[in-house]
Every structure is written in structure tokens, then in C-alpha cells.
Amino acid sequence: MQIKKTSALTGISLAATGLLAGCVQFVPVKDIAGDKPGYLATHFSIESLPTAVREKLPAPGAHVLPFKVLTLSGTFSGHVGATAIKDTFKATLVNAKDTGLVQQVLETSANDVPSSATFSLSYLNMYSLKQETASYSQTMAFIPFVVHDSDNSQFAFDAPKEDTTYTTTFKVGTTVQIANFRTTTSNCHTGHYYPASRISAALTGKAIDFECEESKDGIIQSKTRRTFLTEYGVGLNRSLATSSAQFDWTYSAFEKDGEKTITLFGKPTSDKAI
């Protein structure tokens, strides 16, 4: 079954949309940072999505994920223009009622000092549906961005198919926006399954890569690579390239429901800038 796909990169594509649209700031960062788990649970529930999107999601219990809480940590590096960036991150993913949806809080740190927190709701940590970022250097957080609708008839698969192209069009805007949404089209092509142990000897199961392009009005906005892990039933960010930026993710550890596994990736995957 082909899944029709939103942004190829959880968090990043919606963030880019926000930058292009000019976000409005409105929530005090101190309120968000004071109770991150509570803020995630309250503002990034399934019920917080527009009705047009909720109607296309699996029912509770219909898409079972093999974890309650999954924590990922590692390094995020690259550049924006001539400015080099290298931060560490910790991402906590919460299984949202076995619908395939995942609530996530991603905290980044620079030189061991926390710098921002991004909250999101996604499908399989692959298809971003709602996102909000709070920079600790700012007083107010950006207004959340959310998928208002898509041409997808259903969100569900047991595992991605090999050598298959997944394409869809999504309408994205702020949570208070009622018209003039940004329409983006994503095309992702899968490779072939390979043992996840190629990523790390500590991993079992299989992995498959998604090579994606996101475009607007026929112009490519970004190229991304993601890796879906059958062991966890979710995807991982691997790389992002735009006309002015390039980023790679490497992972140092996974922790599933309190059981920690050290996981070292090899050389980060890099895509050339568009």
C-alpha cells in the first residue's frame, strides 16, 4: 500500500514553512519550559489536529507501536549559509494511543547548554502534522504550525514497500489560520531493506531509507533522507539539504521504555545542497 506523505522530515519541514511564512509569537517560553511533558500532552494530542486530518487517522489500537516512550540522543551538525552549527539533541517520543501517531519533545543543546525545545505530533516520526518551537533565548515561542488537510485517504502501513515512490500534497498553516494555506508536494522513493545492524551492531530488525524532495509550485524546497527502523516502527532524521543549508544527524543512544541501548552510527549521510 502506498502512503501519501507530508513533510519528509519531522519538525524541519514545518519549521521551514514557519520561517517562510513569518511566524507570529504568542506563548511565553518560560511557561513551556517549566513543564515540557505537560505542555506536550496538552497541546499536541490527537484532538488538537484539525477534523479533516483526524478523520484520516487510524483508530486507537489500530496501529500498534512497540514502545510507550522512546528516547533518542545524538548530534545535529551542518551549516546555514557560512555559519557552522553543531548541537547535541535529546528527543523523547511518546506513543499516542497506538494510532501510529507520536508526540515528541526535541531539546537541543549547544556546548551542553539547552538552547531550544521543539514540540511535535507526527505519524511514525516520519510525517509531521503539528509543530511548535520555543527558543530559550526568546521571551515568546513561535505560533504552532499544523497540517490542515491532505489528499491522503488513510494513514496506515505495516512497513514501507521497497523501490516505491510515495507522493502527496498537504496544506499547512498556523493553528489560527483559516485560509491561504501553503500547499506543498512531497515525493519520497524507498530503497531496499537491509539489516539495521549495518547502522549499529546493537540494532536488530531491518532498515530502509527514504530519499525525498519537497516542492512548492514545482520548485524543490528541500531534499531529505530518513531511515525507517522496523525494530521501533518509526523513522529517523538522517540528512537535510536546501539551497542555503545542510544538516546531518548522528545517533549515540536509544532508550525504549527505560531500557538503554548505545547505538553508534557510521559517517553521517550528507546530501549536496540544491
PDB file of C-alpha atoms in Angstrom:
ATOM      1  CA  MET A   1       0.000   0.000   0.000  1.00  0.00           C
ATOM      2  CA  GLN A   2       1.300   3.431  -0.846  1.00  0.00           C
ATOM      3  CA  ILE A   3       1.136   6.077   1.852  1.00  0.00           C
ATOM      4  CA  LYS A   4       0.666   9.606   0.699  1.00  0.00           C
ATOM      5  CA  LYS A   5       3.182  11.617   2.554  1.00  0.00           C
ATOM      6  CA  THR A   6       3.559  15.024   4.159  1.00  0.00           C
ATOM      7  CA  SER A   7       6.922  16.549   5.025  1.00  0.00           C
ATOM      8  CA  ALA A   8       9.833  14.214   4.660  1.00  0.00           C
ATOM      9  CA  LEU A   9      11.436  15.446   7.802  1.00  0.00           C
ATOM     10  CA  THR A  10       9.603  15.599  11.095  1.00  0.00           C
ATOM     11  CA  GLY A  11       9.993  19.035  12.562  1.00  0.00           C
ATOM     12  CA  ILE A  12      12.221  20.577   9.921  1.00  0.00           C
ATOM     13  CA  SER A  13       9.714  20.999   7.085  1.00  0.00           C
ATOM     14  CA  LEU A  14       7.088  22.646   9.253  1.00  0.00           C
ATOM     15  CA  ALA A  15       9.776  24.818  10.790  1.00  0.00           C
ATOM     16  CA  ALA A  16      10.872  25.902   7.330  1.00  0.00           C
ATOM     17  CA  THR A  17       7.270  26.687   6.479  1.00  0.00           C
ATOM     18  CA  GLY A  18       7.088  28.870   9.554  1.00  0.00           C
ATOM     19  CA  LEU A  19      10.208  30.786   8.594  1.00  0.00           C
ATOM     20  CA  LEU A  20       8.940  31.372   5.085  1.00  0.00           C
ATOM     21  CA  ALA A  21       5.518  32.491   6.289  1.00  0.00           C
ATOM     22  CA  GLY A  22       6.787  34.749   9.071  1.00  0.00           C
ATOM     23  CA  CYS A  23       5.623  33.236  12.359  1.00  0.00           C
ATOM     24  CA  VAL A  24       3.687  35.153  14.962  1.00  0.00           C
ATOM     25  CA  GLN A  25       4.993  34.798  18.525  1.00  0.00           C
ATOM     26  CA  PHE A  26       2.493  34.393  21.314  1.00  0.00           C
ATOM     27  CA  VAL A  27       3.261  31.799  24.055  1.00  0.00           C
ATOM     28  CA  PRO A  28       5.728  32.639  26.885  1.00  0.00           C
ATOM     29  CA  VAL A  29       8.769  30.359  26.634  1.00  0.00           C
ATOM     30  CA  LYS A  30       9.083  30.152  30.425  1.00  0.00           C
ATOM     31  CA  ASP A  31       5.617  28.590  30.630  1.00  0.00           C
ATOM     32  CA  ILE A  32       6.540  25.965  28.048  1.00  0.00           C
ATOM     33  CA  ALA A  33       9.969  25.168  29.508  1.00  0.00           C
ATOM     34  CA  GLY A  34       8.571  24.875  33.024  1.00  0.00           C
ATOM     35  CA  ASP A  35       6.583  21.718  32.209  1.00  0.00           C
ATOM     36  CA  LYS A  36       7.599  20.233  28.860  1.00  0.00           C
ATOM     37  CA  PRO A  37       5.835  16.844  29.320  1.00  0.00           C
ATOM     38  CA  GLY A  38       2.647  18.593  30.388  1.00  0.00           C
ATOM     39  CA  TYR A  39       2.775  21.049  27.513  1.00  0.00           C
ATOM     40  CA  LEU A  40       3.313  18.200  25.032  1.00  0.00           C
ATOM     41  CA  ALA A  41       0.399  16.198  26.400  1.00  0.00           C
ATOM     42  CA  THR A  42      -1.960  19.166  26.484  1.00  0.00           C
ATOM     43  CA  HIS A  43      -1.178  20.916  23.214  1.00  0.00           C
ATOM     44  CA  PHE A  44      -0.081  18.025  20.966  1.00  0.00           C
ATOM     45  CA  SER A  45      -2.804  15.469  21.491  1.00  0.00           C
ATOM     46  CA  ILE A  46      -4.643  13.810  18.604  1.00  0.00           C
ATOM     47  CA  GLU A  47      -7.619  16.012  19.437  1.00  0.00           C
ATOM     48  CA  SER A  48      -5.530  19.118  18.709  1.00  0.00           C
ATOM     49  CA  LEU A  49      -5.429  18.279  14.984  1.00  0.00           C
ATOM     50  CA  PRO A  50      -7.992  19.686  12.528  1.00  0.00           C
ATOM     51  CA  THR A  51     -11.018  17.489  11.916  1.00  0.00           C
ATOM     52  CA  ALA A  52     -10.062  16.925   8.267  1.00  0.00           C
ATOM     53  CA  VAL A  53      -6.822  15.290   9.407  1.00  0.00           C
ATOM     54  CA  ARG A  54      -8.225  13.360  12.379  1.00  0.00           C
ATOM     55  CA  GLU A  55     -10.795  11.689  10.141  1.00  0.00           C
ATOM     56  CA  LYS A  56      -7.999  10.042   8.153  1.00  0.00           C
ATOM     57  CA  LEU A  57      -6.066   8.619  11.104  1.00  0.00           C
ATOM     58  CA  PRO A  58      -6.187   5.016  12.356  1.00  0.00           C
ATOM     59  CA  ALA A  59      -8.472   4.420  15.320  1.00  0.00           C
ATOM     60  CA  PRO A  60      -6.877   3.955  18.777  1.00  0.00           C
ATOM     61  CA  GLY A  61      -5.296   0.500  18.931  1.00  0.00           C
ATOM     62  CA  ALA A  62      -5.275   0.089  15.150  1.00  0.00           C
ATOM     63  CA  HIS A  63      -1.573   0.824  14.640  1.00  0.00           C
ATOM     64  CA  VAL A  64       0.415  -0.703  17.478  1.00  0.00           C
ATOM     65  CA  LEU A  65       3.927   0.643  18.057  1.00  0.00           C
ATOM     66  CA  PRO A  66       6.492  -1.429  20.024  1.00  0.00           C
ATOM     67  CA  PHE A  67       7.122   1.203  22.706  1.00  0.00           C
ATOM     68  CA  LYS A  68       5.420   3.543  25.139  1.00  0.00           C
ATOM     69  CA  VAL A  69       8.299   6.017  25.369  1.00  0.00           C
ATOM     70  CA  LEU A  70      11.341   6.066  23.079  1.00  0.00           C
ATOM     71  CA  THR A  71      14.279   8.374  23.736  1.00  0.00           C
ATOM     72  CA  LEU A  72      16.886   9.167  21.077  1.00  0.00           C
ATOM     73  CA  SER A  73      20.038  11.208  21.527  1.00  0.00           C
ATOM     74  CA  GLY A  74      22.903  12.267  19.329  1.00  0.00           C
ATOM     75  CA  THR A  75      24.429  15.118  17.359  1.00  0.00           C
ATOM     76  CA  PHE A  76      22.953  17.555  14.852  1.00  0.00           C
ATOM     77  CA  SER A  77      25.517  19.290  12.620  1.00  0.00           C
ATOM     78  CA  GLY A  78      25.770  21.274   9.417  1.00  0.00           C
ATOM     79  CA  HIS A  79      25.568  24.867   8.253  1.00  0.00           C
ATOM     80  CA  VAL A  80      23.206  27.690   7.377  1.00  0.00           C
ATOM     81  CA  GLY A  81      24.974  29.788   4.779  1.00  0.00           C
ATOM     82  CA  ALA A  82      28.515  30.262   6.063  1.00  0.00           C
ATOM     83  CA  THR A  83      27.529  29.647   9.692  1.00  0.00           C
ATOM     84  CA  ALA A  84      28.507  26.226  11.037  1.00  0.00           C
ATOM     85  CA  ILE A  85      26.214  24.502  13.531  1.00  0.00           C
ATOM     86  CA  LYS A  86      26.900  21.547  15.782  1.00  0.00           C
ATOM     87  CA  ASP A  87      24.498  20.780  18.618  1.00  0.00           C
ATOM     88  CA  THR A  88      23.527  17.780  20.665  1.00  0.00           C
ATOM     89  CA  PHE A  89      19.912  16.701  20.963  1.00  0.00           C
ATOM     90  CA  LYS A  90      17.618  14.528  23.025  1.00  0.00           C
ATOM     91  CA  ALA A  91      14.277  13.502  21.555  1.00  0.00           C
ATOM     92  CA  THR A  92      11.543  11.894  23.652  1.00  0.00           C
ATOM     93  CA  LEU A  93       8.838  10.145  21.614  1.00  0.00           C
ATOM     94  CA  VAL A  94       5.541   9.126  23.211  1.00  0.00           C
ATOM     95  CA  ASN A  95       3.236   6.538  21.644  1.00  0.00           C
ATOM     96  CA  ALA A  96      -0.136   8.259  21.141  1.00  0.00           C
ATOM     97  CA  LYS A  97      -2.756   5.575  21.812  1.00  0.00           C
ATOM     98  CA  ASP A  98      -1.386   3.115  19.227  1.00  0.00           C
ATOM     99  CA  THR A  99      -2.719   5.166  16.327  1.00  0.00           C
ATOM    100  CA  GLY A 100       0.702   5.372  14.696  1.00  0.00           C
ATOM    101  CA  LEU A 101       0.967   8.954  15.927  1.00  0.00           C
ATOM    102  CA  VAL A 102       3.934  10.018  18.028  1.00  0.00           C
ATOM    103  CA  GLN A 103       4.152  13.011  20.356  1.00  0.00           C
ATOM    104  CA  GLN A 104       7.676  14.367  20.620  1.00  0.00           C
ATOM    105  CA  VAL A 105       9.691  16.926  22.528  1.00  0.00           C
ATOM    106  CA  LEU A 106      13.105  17.552  20.980  1.00  0.00           C
ATOM    107  CA  GLU A 107      15.560  19.573  23.067  1.00  0.00           C
ATOM    108  CA  THR A 108      18.797  20.819  21.530  1.00  0.00           C
ATOM    109  CA  SER A 109      21.881  21.979  23.416  1.00  0.00           C
ATOM    110  CA  ALA A 110      24.929  23.994  22.400  1.00  0.00           C
ATOM    111  CA  ASN A 111      28.080  23.428  24.477  1.00  0.00           C
ATOM    112  CA  ASP A 112      25.954  21.475  26.991  1.00  0.00           C
ATOM    113  CA  VAL A 113      23.588  24.442  27.457  1.00  0.00           C
ATOM    114  CA  PRO A 114      19.951  23.773  26.400  1.00  0.00           C
ATOM    115  CA  SER A 115      19.019  26.176  23.604  1.00  0.00           C
ATOM    116  CA  SER A 116      15.556  25.221  22.366  1.00  0.00           C
ATOM    117  CA  ALA A 117      12.682  22.773  22.583  1.00  0.00           C
ATOM    118  CA  THR A 118      10.533  21.686  19.648  1.00  0.00           C
ATOM    119  CA  PHE A 119       7.183  20.005  20.276  1.00  0.00           C
ATOM    120  CA  SER A 120       5.539  17.968  17.547  1.00  0.00           C
ATOM    121  CA  LEU A 121       2.893  15.435  16.651  1.00  0.00           C
ATOM    122  CA  SER A 122       3.729  13.163  13.747  1.00  0.00           C
ATOM    123  CA  TYR A 123       2.837   9.895  12.104  1.00  0.00           C
ATOM    124  CA  LEU A 124       5.628   7.378  12.731  1.00  0.00           C
ATOM    125  CA  ASN A 125       8.095  10.215  13.318  1.00  0.00           C
ATOM    126  CA  MET A 126       8.050  10.464   9.530  1.00  0.00           C
ATOM    127  CA  TYR A 127       5.097  12.668   8.614  1.00  0.00           C
ATOM    128  CA  SER A 128       4.925  15.883  10.615  1.00  0.00           C
ATOM    129  CA  LEU A 129       1.395  17.048  11.433  1.00  0.00           C
ATOM    130  CA  LYS A 130       1.882  19.767  14.057  1.00  0.00           C
ATOM    131  CA  GLN A 131       4.917  21.604  15.457  1.00  0.00           C
ATOM    132  CA  GLU A 132       5.939  24.435  17.764  1.00  0.00           C
ATOM    133  CA  THR A 133       9.440  25.634  18.683  1.00  0.00           C
ATOM    134  CA  ALA A 134      10.481  27.528  21.799  1.00  0.00           C
ATOM    135  CA  SER A 135      13.929  29.122  21.708  1.00  0.00           C
ATOM    136  CA  TYR A 136      15.250  29.655  25.224  1.00  0.00           C
ATOM    137  CA  SER A 137      16.895  32.900  24.120  1.00  0.00           C
ATOM    138  CA  GLN A 138      13.482  34.379  23.257  1.00  0.00           C
ATOM    139  CA  THR A 139      10.650  35.535  25.506  1.00  0.00           C
ATOM    140  CA  MET A 140       7.854  34.136  23.336  1.00  0.00           C
ATOM    141  CA  ALA A 141       7.556  30.944  21.323  1.00  0.00           C
ATOM    142  CA  PHE A 142       6.520  30.777  17.687  1.00  0.00           C
ATOM    143  CA  ILE A 143       2.875  30.095  16.968  1.00  0.00           C
ATOM    144  CA  PRO A 144       2.366  26.390  16.100  1.00  0.00           C
ATOM    145  CA  PHE A 145       2.088  25.209  12.527  1.00  0.00           C
ATOM    146  CA  VAL A 146      -0.263  22.380  11.643  1.00  0.00           C
ATOM    147  CA  VAL A 147      -1.363  20.320   8.653  1.00  0.00           C
ATOM    148  CA  HIS A 148      -4.933  21.421   7.888  1.00  0.00           C
ATOM    149  CA  ASP A 149      -5.682  18.836   5.209  1.00  0.00           C
ATOM    150  CA  SER A 150      -4.150  16.427   2.720  1.00  0.00           C
ATOM    151  CA  ASP A 151      -5.160  14.316  -0.254  1.00  0.00           C
ATOM    152  CA  ASN A 152      -4.441  11.195   1.756  1.00  0.00           C
ATOM    153  CA  SER A 153      -7.237   8.668   2.136  1.00  0.00           C
ATOM    154  CA  GLN A 154      -5.680   6.861   5.076  1.00  0.00           C
ATOM    155  CA  PHE A 155      -2.633   6.799   7.336  1.00  0.00           C
ATOM    156  CA  ALA A 156      -1.564   3.211   7.885  1.00  0.00           C
ATOM    157  CA  PHE A 157       1.046   0.722   6.867  1.00  0.00           C
ATOM    158  CA  ASP A 158       2.790  -2.213   8.446  1.00  0.00           C
ATOM    159  CA  ALA A 159       6.068  -1.428   6.697  1.00  0.00           C
ATOM    160  CA  PRO A 160       7.160   0.701   3.725  1.00  0.00           C
ATOM    161  CA  LYS A 161       7.448  -1.062   0.387  1.00  0.00           C
ATOM    162  CA  GLU A 162      10.783  -1.346  -1.387  1.00  0.00           C
ATOM    163  CA  ASP A 163      11.565   0.660  -4.532  1.00  0.00           C
ATOM    164  CA  THR A 164       8.333   2.612  -4.199  1.00  0.00           C
ATOM    165  CA  THR A 165       7.525   6.306  -4.624  1.00  0.00           C
ATOM    166  CA  TYR A 166       5.226   7.959  -2.069  1.00  0.00           C
ATOM    167  CA  THR A 167       3.673  11.258  -3.117  1.00  0.00           C
ATOM    168  CA  THR A 168       1.110  13.588  -1.584  1.00  0.00           C
ATOM    169  CA  THR A 169       0.046  17.199  -1.266  1.00  0.00           C
ATOM    170  CA  PHE A 170      -0.534  18.755   2.147  1.00  0.00           C
ATOM    171  CA  LYS A 171      -1.985  22.098   3.180  1.00  0.00           C
ATOM    172  CA  VAL A 172      -0.050  23.718   6.039  1.00  0.00           C
ATOM    173  CA  GLY A 173      -0.752  26.835   8.075  1.00  0.00           C
ATOM    174  CA  THR A 174      -0.771  28.147  11.609  1.00  0.00           C
ATOM    175  CA  THR A 175      -3.197  26.827  14.199  1.00  0.00           C
ATOM    176  CA  VAL A 176      -5.202  30.063  13.951  1.00  0.00           C
ATOM    177  CA  GLN A 177      -5.154  30.301  10.168  1.00  0.00           C
ATOM    178  CA  ILE A 178      -8.401  29.573   8.312  1.00  0.00           C
ATOM    179  CA  ALA A 179      -7.415  30.272   4.694  1.00  0.00           C
ATOM    180  CA  ASN A 180      -4.465  30.805   2.318  1.00  0.00           C
ATOM    181  CA  PHE A 181      -2.634  27.680   3.473  1.00  0.00           C
ATOM    182  CA  ARG A 182       0.729  26.807   1.987  1.00  0.00           C
ATOM    183  CA  THR A 183       0.445  23.821  -0.353  1.00  0.00           C
ATOM    184  CA  THR A 184       3.477  21.544  -0.636  1.00  0.00           C
ATOM    185  CA  THR A 185       4.066  18.328  -2.540  1.00  0.00           C
ATOM    186  CA  SER A 186       6.421  15.641  -1.296  1.00  0.00           C
ATOM    187  CA  ASN A 187       7.921  12.818  -3.328  1.00  0.00           C
ATOM    188  CA  CYS A 188       9.805  10.078  -1.489  1.00  0.00           C
ATOM    189  CA  HIS A 189      11.386   6.997  -3.003  1.00  0.00           C
ATOM    190  CA  THR A 190      12.379   3.989  -0.929  1.00  0.00           C
ATOM    191  CA  GLY A 191      15.445   1.830  -1.419  1.00  0.00           C
ATOM    192  CA  HIS A 192      15.721  -1.775  -0.276  1.00  0.00           C
ATOM    193  CA  TYR A 193      15.634  -3.256   3.197  1.00  0.00           C
ATOM    194  CA  TYR A 194      18.954  -4.025   4.835  1.00  0.00           C
ATOM    195  CA  PRO A 195      19.895  -5.298   8.307  1.00  0.00           C
ATOM    196  CA  ALA A 196      19.674  -2.491  10.859  1.00  0.00           C
ATOM    197  CA  SER A 197      22.908  -3.897  12.283  1.00  0.00           C
ATOM    198  CA  ARG A 198      24.670  -2.119   9.409  1.00  0.00           C
ATOM    199  CA  ILE A 199      23.786   1.074  11.231  1.00  0.00           C
ATOM    200  CA  SER A 200      24.870  -0.402  14.548  1.00  0.00           C
ATOM    201  CA  ALA A 201      25.640  -3.910  15.775  1.00  0.00           C
ATOM    202  CA  ALA A 202      23.360  -3.132  18.737  1.00  0.00           C
ATOM    203  CA  LEU A 203      20.268  -2.875  16.499  1.00  0.00           C
ATOM    204  CA  THR A 204      18.092  -5.761  15.378  1.00  0.00           C
ATOM    205  CA  GLY A 205      15.415  -5.775  12.713  1.00  0.00           C
ATOM    206  CA  LYS A 206      15.646  -4.098   9.331  1.00  0.00           C
ATOM    207  CA  ALA A 207      16.058  -0.571   7.996  1.00  0.00           C
ATOM    208  CA  ILE A 208      15.008   1.159   4.797  1.00  0.00           C
ATOM    209  CA  ASP A 209      15.948   4.625   3.503  1.00  0.00           C
ATOM    210  CA  PHE A 210      13.603   7.256   2.082  1.00  0.00           C
ATOM    211  CA  GLU A 211      15.052   9.771  -0.397  1.00  0.00           C
ATOM    212  CA  CYS A 212      12.648  12.712  -0.521  1.00  0.00           C
ATOM    213  CA  GLU A 213      12.079  16.014  -2.278  1.00  0.00           C
ATOM    214  CA  GLU A 214       9.595  18.648  -1.130  1.00  0.00           C
ATOM    215  CA  SER A 215       8.422  21.195  -3.663  1.00  0.00           C
ATOM    216  CA  LYS A 216       6.168  24.239  -3.947  1.00  0.00           C
ATOM    217  CA  ASP A 217       4.871  25.480  -7.300  1.00  0.00           C
ATOM    218  CA  GLY A 218       7.140  22.947  -8.983  1.00  0.00           C
ATOM    219  CA  ILE A 219      10.283  24.305  -7.321  1.00  0.00           C
ATOM    220  CA  ILE A 220      12.217  21.998  -4.996  1.00  0.00           C
ATOM    221  CA  GLN A 221      12.444  23.441  -1.488  1.00  0.00           C
ATOM    222  CA  SER A 222      14.392  20.676   0.247  1.00  0.00           C
ATOM    223  CA  LYS A 223      15.907  17.234  -0.137  1.00  0.00           C
ATOM    224  CA  THR A 224      15.934  14.853   2.801  1.00  0.00           C
ATOM    225  CA  ARG A 225      16.896  11.364   3.802  1.00  0.00           C
ATOM    226  CA  ARG A 226      15.126   9.407   6.508  1.00  0.00           C
ATOM    227  CA  THR A 227      15.561   5.852   7.752  1.00  0.00           C
ATOM    228  CA  PHE A 228      12.662   3.697   8.924  1.00  0.00           C
ATOM    229  CA  LEU A 229      13.541   1.094  11.579  1.00  0.00           C
ATOM    230  CA  THR A 230      11.300  -1.975  11.845  1.00  0.00           C
ATOM    231  CA  GLU A 231      12.545  -2.619  15.396  1.00  0.00           C
ATOM    232  CA  TYR A 232      10.915   0.589  16.626  1.00  0.00           C
ATOM    233  CA  GLY A 233       8.283   1.163  13.949  1.00  0.00           C
ATOM    234  CA  VAL A 234       9.332   4.788  13.428  1.00  0.00           C
ATOM    235  CA  GLY A 235      11.709   6.800  11.281  1.00  0.00           C
ATOM    236  CA  LEU A 236      14.866   8.771  11.956  1.00  0.00           C
ATOM    237  CA  ASN A 237      16.126  12.049  10.524  1.00  0.00           C
ATOM    238  CA  ARG A 238      19.351  11.434   8.589  1.00  0.00           C
ATOM    239  CA  SER A 239      20.017  14.481   6.390  1.00  0.00           C
ATOM    240  CA  LEU A 240      18.528  17.684   5.008  1.00  0.00           C
ATOM    241  CA  ALA A 241      19.684  19.938   2.168  1.00  0.00           C
ATOM    242  CA  THR A 242      18.191  23.211   0.947  1.00  0.00           C
ATOM    243  CA  SER A 243      19.572  25.944  -1.307  1.00  0.00           C
ATOM    244  CA  SER A 244      21.318  27.567   1.664  1.00  0.00           C
ATOM    245  CA  ALA A 245      21.623  24.938   4.391  1.00  0.00           C
ATOM    246  CA  GLN A 246      22.701  21.375   5.003  1.00  0.00           C
ATOM    247  CA  PHE A 247      22.340  19.206   8.111  1.00  0.00           C
ATOM    248  CA  ASP A 248      23.161  15.674   9.240  1.00  0.00           C
ATOM    249  CA  TRP A 249      22.006  13.691  12.253  1.00  0.00           C
ATOM    250  CA  THR A 250      24.004  11.008  14.037  1.00  0.00           C
ATOM    251  CA  TYR A 251      22.682   8.955  16.954  1.00  0.00           C
ATOM    252  CA  SER A 252      24.564   7.858  20.051  1.00  0.00           C
ATOM    253  CA  ALA A 253      21.861   6.071  22.098  1.00  0.00           C
ATOM    254  CA  PHE A 254      18.320   4.706  22.100  1.00  0.00           C
ATOM    255  CA  GLU A 255      16.247   4.046  25.189  1.00  0.00           C
ATOM    256  CA  LYS A 256      12.996   2.123  24.812  1.00  0.00           C
ATOM    257  CA  ASP A 257      10.717   2.073  27.844  1.00  0.00           C
ATOM    258  CA  GLY A 258      13.667   2.591  30.177  1.00  0.00           C
ATOM    259  CA  GLU A 259      15.984   0.035  28.534  1.00  0.00           C
ATOM    260  CA  LYS A 260      19.033   1.811  27.127  1.00  0.00           C
ATOM    261  CA  THR A 261      20.982   0.689  24.058  1.00  0.00           C
ATOM    262  CA  ILE A 262      24.105   2.526  22.965  1.00  0.00           C
ATOM    263  CA  THR A 263      23.954   2.993  19.209  1.00  0.00           C
ATOM    264  CA  LEU A 264      26.757   4.479  17.144  1.00  0.00           C
ATOM    265  CA  PHE A 265      26.114   5.426  13.538  1.00  0.00           C
ATOM    266  CA  GLY A 266      28.868   5.499  10.989  1.00  0.00           C
ATOM    267  CA  LYS A 267      29.739   8.532   8.957  1.00  0.00           C
ATOM    268  CA  PRO A 268      26.703  10.843   8.649  1.00  0.00           C
ATOM    269  CA  THR A 269      24.833  10.764   5.370  1.00  0.00           C
ATOM    270  CA  SER A 270      25.161  14.080   3.542  1.00  0.00           C
ATOM    271  CA  ASP A 271      23.188  15.369   0.585  1.00  0.00           C
ATOM    272  CA  LYS A 272      24.617  18.096  -1.584  1.00  0.00           C
ATOM    273  CA  ALA A 273      22.855  21.435  -1.381  1.00  0.00           C
ATOM    274  CA  ILE A 274      20.323  22.068  -4.097  1.00  0.00           C
TER     275      ILE A 274
END
